[in-house]
Amino acid sequence: QVQLVESGGGLVQAGGSLRLSCAVSGNLFGFTGMGWYRQAPGKEREMVARITSSDNANYAASAQGRFIISRDNDWNTVYLQMKNLKSEDTAVYSCNLDKGPPFSRRFWGEGTQVTVFS
């Protein structure tokens, strides 16, 4: 199995920065990529950034140019560096890990709260 634990959330003023971390443990055999998602109150969960096992990254339009997804050398930790935060970035941020066939499974962490105030 895979365990994901997020950290780094908190309260930040608009225009500020935060770096989220996702600690990864367990059996990563067959994994194809990881991502950061967020869910604001009353809204659907949405993808923020993803990175594949071959280090191809893609971003939601709202994150492009402000957020960067990265990882350490051994995929023990995946980061989301966020800058120029806006009130609309307020949400619970969760990381996930995908495994491809034949496993075809998605794992989720519990999430970390990010609150941006003006």
JSON list of C-alpha atoms in Angstrom, two decimals:
[
{"chain": "A", "resi": 1, "resn": "GLN", "atom": "CA", "xyz": [0.00, 0.00, 0.00]},
{"chain": "A", "resi": 2, "resn": "VAL", "atom": "CA", "xyz": [0.88, 3.67, -0.22]},
{"chain": "A", "resi": 3, "resn": "GLN", "atom": "CA", "xyz": [0.65, 6.30, 2.49]},
{"chain": "A", "resi": 4, "resn": "LEU", "atom": "CA", "xyz": [0.56, 10.01, 1.78]},
{"chain": "A", "resi": 5, "resn": "VAL", "atom": "CA", "xyz": [0.83, 12.68, 4.46]},
{"chain": "A", "resi": 6, "resn": "GLU", "atom": "CA", "xyz": [0.50, 16.35, 3.62]},
{"chain": "A", "resi": 7, "resn": "SER", "atom": "CA", "xyz": [1.93, 19.22, 5.61]},
{"chain": "A", "resi": 8, "resn": "GLY", "atom": "CA", "xyz": [2.75, 22.87, 5.23]},
{"chain": "A", "resi": 9, "resn": "GLY", "atom": "CA", "xyz": [-0.70, 24.37, 5.10]},
{"chain": "A", "resi": 10, "resn": "GLY", "atom": "CA", "xyz": [-1.69, 27.34, 7.15]},
{"chain": "A", "resi": 11, "resn": "LEU", "atom": "CA", "xyz": [-2.90, 30.90, 7.23]},
{"chain": "A", "resi": 12, "resn": "VAL", "atom": "CA", "xyz": [-1.24, 33.32, 4.84]},
{"chain": "A", "resi": 13, "resn": "GLN", "atom": "CA", "xyz": [-1.91, 36.84, 3.66]},
{"chain": "A", "resi": 14, "resn": "ALA", "atom": "CA", "xyz": [-2.85, 37.42, 0.05]},
{"chain": "A", "resi": 15, "resn": "GLY", "atom": "CA", "xyz": [0.29, 37.81, -2.03]},
{"chain": "A", "resi": 16, "resn": "GLY", "atom": "CA", "xyz": [2.24, 35.52, 0.24]},
{"chain": "A", "resi": 17, "resn": "SER", "atom": "CA", "xyz": [3.76, 32.10, -0.34]},
{"chain": "A", "resi": 18, "resn": "LEU", "atom": "CA", "xyz": [3.50, 28.62, 1.08]},
{"chain": "A", "resi": 19, "resn": "ARG", "atom": "CA", "xyz": [5.18, 25.34, 0.32]},
{"chain": "A", "resi": 20, "resn": "LEU", "atom": "CA", "xyz": [3.17, 22.19, 0.79]},
{"chain": "A", "resi": 21, "resn": "SER", "atom": "CA", "xyz": [4.83, 18.83, 1.26]},
{"chain": "A", "resi": 22, "resn": "CYS", "atom": "CA", "xyz": [3.51, 15.34, 0.67]},
{"chain": "A", "resi": 23, "resn": "ALA", "atom": "CA", "xyz": [5.47, 12.59, 2.39]},
{"chain": "A", "resi": 24, "resn": "VAL", "atom": "CA", "xyz": [5.26, 9.35, 0.45]},
{"chain": "A", "resi": 25, "resn": "SER", "atom": "CA", "xyz": [5.79, 5.87, 1.86]},
{"chain": "A", "resi": 26, "resn": "GLY", "atom": "CA", "xyz": [4.94, 2.32, 0.93]},
{"chain": "A", "resi": 27, "resn": "ASN", "atom": "CA", "xyz": [5.22, 0.29, -2.23]},
{"chain": "A", "resi": 28, "resn": "LEU", "atom": "CA", "xyz": [5.49, 2.58, -5.25]},
{"chain": "A", "resi": 29, "resn": "PHE", "atom": "CA", "xyz": [5.82, -0.19, -7.79]},
{"chain": "A", "resi": 30, "resn": "GLY", "atom": "CA", "xyz": [3.73, 0.65, -10.82]},
{"chain": "A", "resi": 31, "resn": "PHE", "atom": "CA", "xyz": [3.17, 4.29, -9.95]},
{"chain": "A", "resi": 32, "resn": "THR", "atom": "CA", "xyz": [2.65, 6.61, -12.87]},
{"chain": "A", "resi": 33, "resn": "GLY", "atom": "CA", "xyz": [2.40, 10.03, -11.30]},
{"chain": "A", "resi": 34, "resn": "MET", "atom": "CA", "xyz": [1.37, 12.25, -8.42]},
{"chain": "A", "resi": 35, "resn": "GLY", "atom": "CA", "xyz": [-0.69, 15.32, -8.08]},
{"chain": "A", "resi": 36, "resn": "TRP", "atom": "CA", "xyz": [-2.02, 18.06, -5.89]},
{"chain": "A", "resi": 37, "resn": "TYR", "atom": "CA", "xyz": [-5.74, 18.68, -5.78]},
{"chain": "A", "resi": 38, "resn": "ARG", "atom": "CA", "xyz": [-7.80, 21.14, -3.79]},
{"chain": "A", "resi": 39, "resn": "GLN", "atom": "CA", "xyz": [-11.36, 21.45, -2.62]},
{"chain": "A", "resi": 40, "resn": "ALA", "atom": "CA", "xyz": [-12.88, 24.69, -1.45]},
{"chain": "A", "resi": 41, "resn": "PRO", "atom": "CA", "xyz": [-16.08, 24.76, 0.63]},
{"chain": "A", "resi": 42, "resn": "GLY", "atom": "CA", "xyz": [-19.09, 24.09, -1.55]},
{"chain": "A", "resi": 43, "resn": "LYS", "atom": "CA", "xyz": [-17.00, 23.32, -4.62]},
{"chain": "A", "resi": 44, "resn": "GLU", "atom": "CA", "xyz": [-15.85, 20.24, -6.48]},
{"chain": "A", "resi": 45, "resn": "ARG", "atom": "CA", "xyz": [-12.34, 18.97, -5.97]},
{"chain": "A", "resi": 46, "resn": "GLU", "atom": "CA", "xyz": [-10.07, 20.22, -8.73]},
{"chain": "A", "resi": 47, "resn": "MET", "atom": "CA", "xyz": [-6.64, 19.37, -9.98]},
{"chain": "A", "resi": 48, "resn": "VAL", "atom": "CA", "xyz": [-3.99, 21.96, -9.21]},
{"chain": "A", "resi": 49, "resn": "ALA", "atom": "CA", "xyz": [-0.80, 20.35, -10.50]},
{"chain": "A", "resi": 50, "resn": "ARG", "atom": "CA", "xyz": [0.39, 16.93, -11.55]},
{"chain": "A", "resi": 51, "resn": "ILE", "atom": "CA", "xyz": [3.77, 15.38, -12.22]},
{"chain": "A", "resi": 52, "resn": "THR", "atom": "CA", "xyz": [4.33, 12.10, -13.99]},
{"chain": "A", "resi": 53, "resn": "SER", "atom": "CA", "xyz": [6.89, 9.46, -13.06]},
{"chain": "A", "resi": 54, "resn": "SER", "atom": "CA", "xyz": [8.93, 10.79, -15.99]},
{"chain": "A", "resi": 55, "resn": "ASP", "atom": "CA", "xyz": [8.80, 14.32, -14.54]},
{"chain": "A", "resi": 56, "resn": "ASN", "atom": "CA", "xyz": [6.33, 15.88, -16.92]},
{"chain": "A", "resi": 57, "resn": "ALA", "atom": "CA", "xyz": [4.35, 18.50, -15.03]},
{"chain": "A", "resi": 58, "resn": "ASN", "atom": "CA", "xyz": [1.09, 20.15, -15.87]},
{"chain": "A", "resi": 59, "resn": "TYR", "atom": "CA", "xyz": [-0.97, 22.77, -14.10]},
{"chain": "A", "resi": 60, "resn": "ALA", "atom": "CA", "xyz": [-4.46, 24.08, -13.84]},
{"chain": "A", "resi": 61, "resn": "ALA", "atom": "CA", "xyz": [-4.86, 27.44, -15.52]},
{"chain": "A", "resi": 62, "resn": "SER", "atom": "CA", "xyz": [-5.39, 29.04, -12.11]},
{"chain": "A", "resi": 63, "resn": "ALA", "atom": "CA", "xyz": [-2.04, 27.68, -10.90]},
{"chain": "A", "resi": 64, "resn": "GLN", "atom": "CA", "xyz": [0.05, 28.30, -14.00]},
{"chain": "A", "resi": 65, "resn": "GLY", "atom": "CA", "xyz": [2.83, 30.75, -13.33]},
{"chain": "A", "resi": 66, "resn": "ARG", "atom": "CA", "xyz": [2.23, 30.83, -9.57]},
{"chain": "A", "resi": 67, "resn": "PHE", "atom": "CA", "xyz": [2.59, 27.22, -8.41]},
{"chain": "A", "resi": 68, "resn": "ILE", "atom": "CA", "xyz": [5.37, 24.72, -9.01]},
{"chain": "A", "resi": 69, "resn": "ILE", "atom": "CA", "xyz": [5.19, 20.99, -8.35]},
{"chain": "A", "resi": 70, "resn": "SER", "atom": "CA", "xyz": [8.46, 19.22, -7.65]},
{"chain": "A", "resi": 71, "resn": "ARG", "atom": "CA", "xyz": [9.85, 16.18, -5.92]},
{"chain": "A", "resi": 72, "resn": "ASP", "atom": "CA", "xyz": [12.94, 14.97, -4.17]},
{"chain": "A", "resi": 73, "resn": "ASN", "atom": "CA", "xyz": [15.29, 12.50, -5.83]},
{"chain": "A", "resi": 74, "resn": "ASP", "atom": "CA", "xyz": [13.66, 9.34, -4.50]},
{"chain": "A", "resi": 75, "resn": "TRP", "atom": "CA", "xyz": [10.00, 10.37, -4.66]},
{"chain": "A", "resi": 76, "resn": "ASN", "atom": "CA", "xyz": [9.89, 10.40, -0.88]},
{"chain": "A", "resi": 77, "resn": "THR", "atom": "CA", "xyz": [8.41, 13.87, -0.88]},
{"chain": "A", "resi": 78, "resn": "VAL", "atom": "CA", "xyz": [6.45, 15.84, -3.44]},
{"chain": "A", "resi": 79, "resn": "TYR", "atom": "CA", "xyz": [6.15, 19.58, -3.03]},
{"chain": "A", "resi": 80, "resn": "LEU", "atom": "CA", "xyz": [3.81, 22.30, -4.15]},
{"chain": "A", "resi": 81, "resn": "GLN", "atom": "CA", "xyz": [5.42, 25.72, -4.01]},
{"chain": "A", "resi": 82, "resn": "MET", "atom": "CA", "xyz": [2.74, 28.38, -4.11]},
{"chain": "A", "resi": 83, "resn": "LYS", "atom": "CA", "xyz": [3.37, 32.09, -4.52]},
{"chain": "A", "resi": 84, "resn": "ASN", "atom": "CA", "xyz": [1.25, 35.19, -5.01]},
{"chain": "A", "resi": 85, "resn": "LEU", "atom": "CA", "xyz": [-1.56, 33.45, -3.18]},
{"chain": "A", "resi": 86, "resn": "LYS", "atom": "CA", "xyz": [-5.09, 34.73, -3.60]},
{"chain": "A", "resi": 87, "resn": "SER", "atom": "CA", "xyz": [-8.19, 34.37, -1.46]},
{"chain": "A", "resi": 88, "resn": "GLU", "atom": "CA", "xyz": [-9.62, 32.02, -4.07]},
{"chain": "A", "resi": 89, "resn": "ASP", "atom": "CA", "xyz": [-6.74, 29.62, -3.37]},
{"chain": "A", "resi": 90, "resn": "THR", "atom": "CA", "xyz": [-8.29, 28.91, 0.03]},
{"chain": "A", "resi": 91, "resn": "ALA", "atom": "CA", "xyz": [-9.05, 25.19, 0.13]},
{"chain": "A", "resi": 92, "resn": "VAL", "atom": "CA", "xyz": [-8.05, 21.84, 1.53]},
{"chain": "A", "resi": 93, "resn": "TYR", "atom": "CA", "xyz": [-5.10, 20.64, -0.53]},
{"chain": "A", "resi": 94, "resn": "SER", "atom": "CA", "xyz": [-4.57, 16.92, -0.96]},
{"chain": "A", "resi": 95, "resn": "CYS", "atom": "CA", "xyz": [-1.92, 14.95, -2.74]},
{"chain": "A", "resi": 96, "resn": "ASN", "atom": "CA", "xyz": [-2.52, 11.76, -4.62]},
{"chain": "A", "resi": 97, "resn": "LEU", "atom": "CA", "xyz": [-0.58, 9.00, -6.27]},
{"chain": "A", "resi": 98, "resn": "ASP", "atom": "CA", "xyz": [-1.71, 6.96, -9.25]},
{"chain": "A", "resi": 99, "resn": "LYS", "atom": "CA", "xyz": [-0.75, 3.45, -10.12]},
{"chain": "A", "resi": 100, "resn": "GLY", "atom": "CA", "xyz": [-1.23, 2.20, -13.64]},
{"chain": "A", "resi": 101, "resn": "PRO", "atom": "CA", "xyz": [-2.43, -1.19, -14.88]},
{"chain": "A", "resi": 102, "resn": "PRO", "atom": "CA", "xyz": [-2.73, -3.81, -13.59]},
{"chain": "A", "resi": 103, "resn": "PHE", "atom": "CA", "xyz": [-3.07, -2.01, -10.28]},
{"chain": "A", "resi": 104, "resn": "SER", "atom": "CA", "xyz": [-5.04, 0.99, -11.57]},
{"chain": "A", "resi": 105, "resn": "ARG", "atom": "CA", "xyz": [-5.53, 2.64, -8.25]},
{"chain": "A", "resi": 106, "resn": "ARG", "atom": "CA", "xyz": [-5.41, 6.13, -6.83]},
{"chain": "A", "resi": 107, "resn": "PHE", "atom": "CA", "xyz": [-4.23, 6.85, -3.32]},
{"chain": "A", "resi": 108, "resn": "TRP", "atom": "CA", "xyz": [-5.05, 10.01, -1.37]},
{"chain": "A", "resi": 109, "resn": "GLY", "atom": "CA", "xyz": [-3.69, 11.82, 1.64]},
{"chain": "A", "resi": 110, "resn": "GLU", "atom": "CA", "xyz": [-5.86, 13.42, 4.29]},
{"chain": "A", "resi": 111, "resn": "GLY", "atom": "CA", "xyz": [-5.20, 16.95, 3.11]},
{"chain": "A", "resi": 112, "resn": "THR", "atom": "CA", "xyz": [-3.92, 20.19, 4.60]},
{"chain": "A", "resi": 113, "resn": "GLN", "atom": "CA", "xyz": [-5.84, 23.42, 4.95]},
{"chain": "A", "resi": 114, "resn": "VAL", "atom": "CA", "xyz": [-4.65, 26.55, 3.19]},
{"chain": "A", "resi": 115, "resn": "THR", "atom": "CA", "xyz": [-6.40, 29.79, 4.10]},
{"chain": "A", "resi": 116, "resn": "VAL", "atom": "CA", "xyz": [-5.54, 33.01, 2.31]},
{"chain": "A", "resi": 117, "resn": "PHE", "atom": "CA", "xyz": [-6.80, 36.24, 3.88]},
{"chain": "A", "resi": 118, "resn": "SER", "atom": "CA", "xyz": [-6.83, 39.76, 2.50]}
]
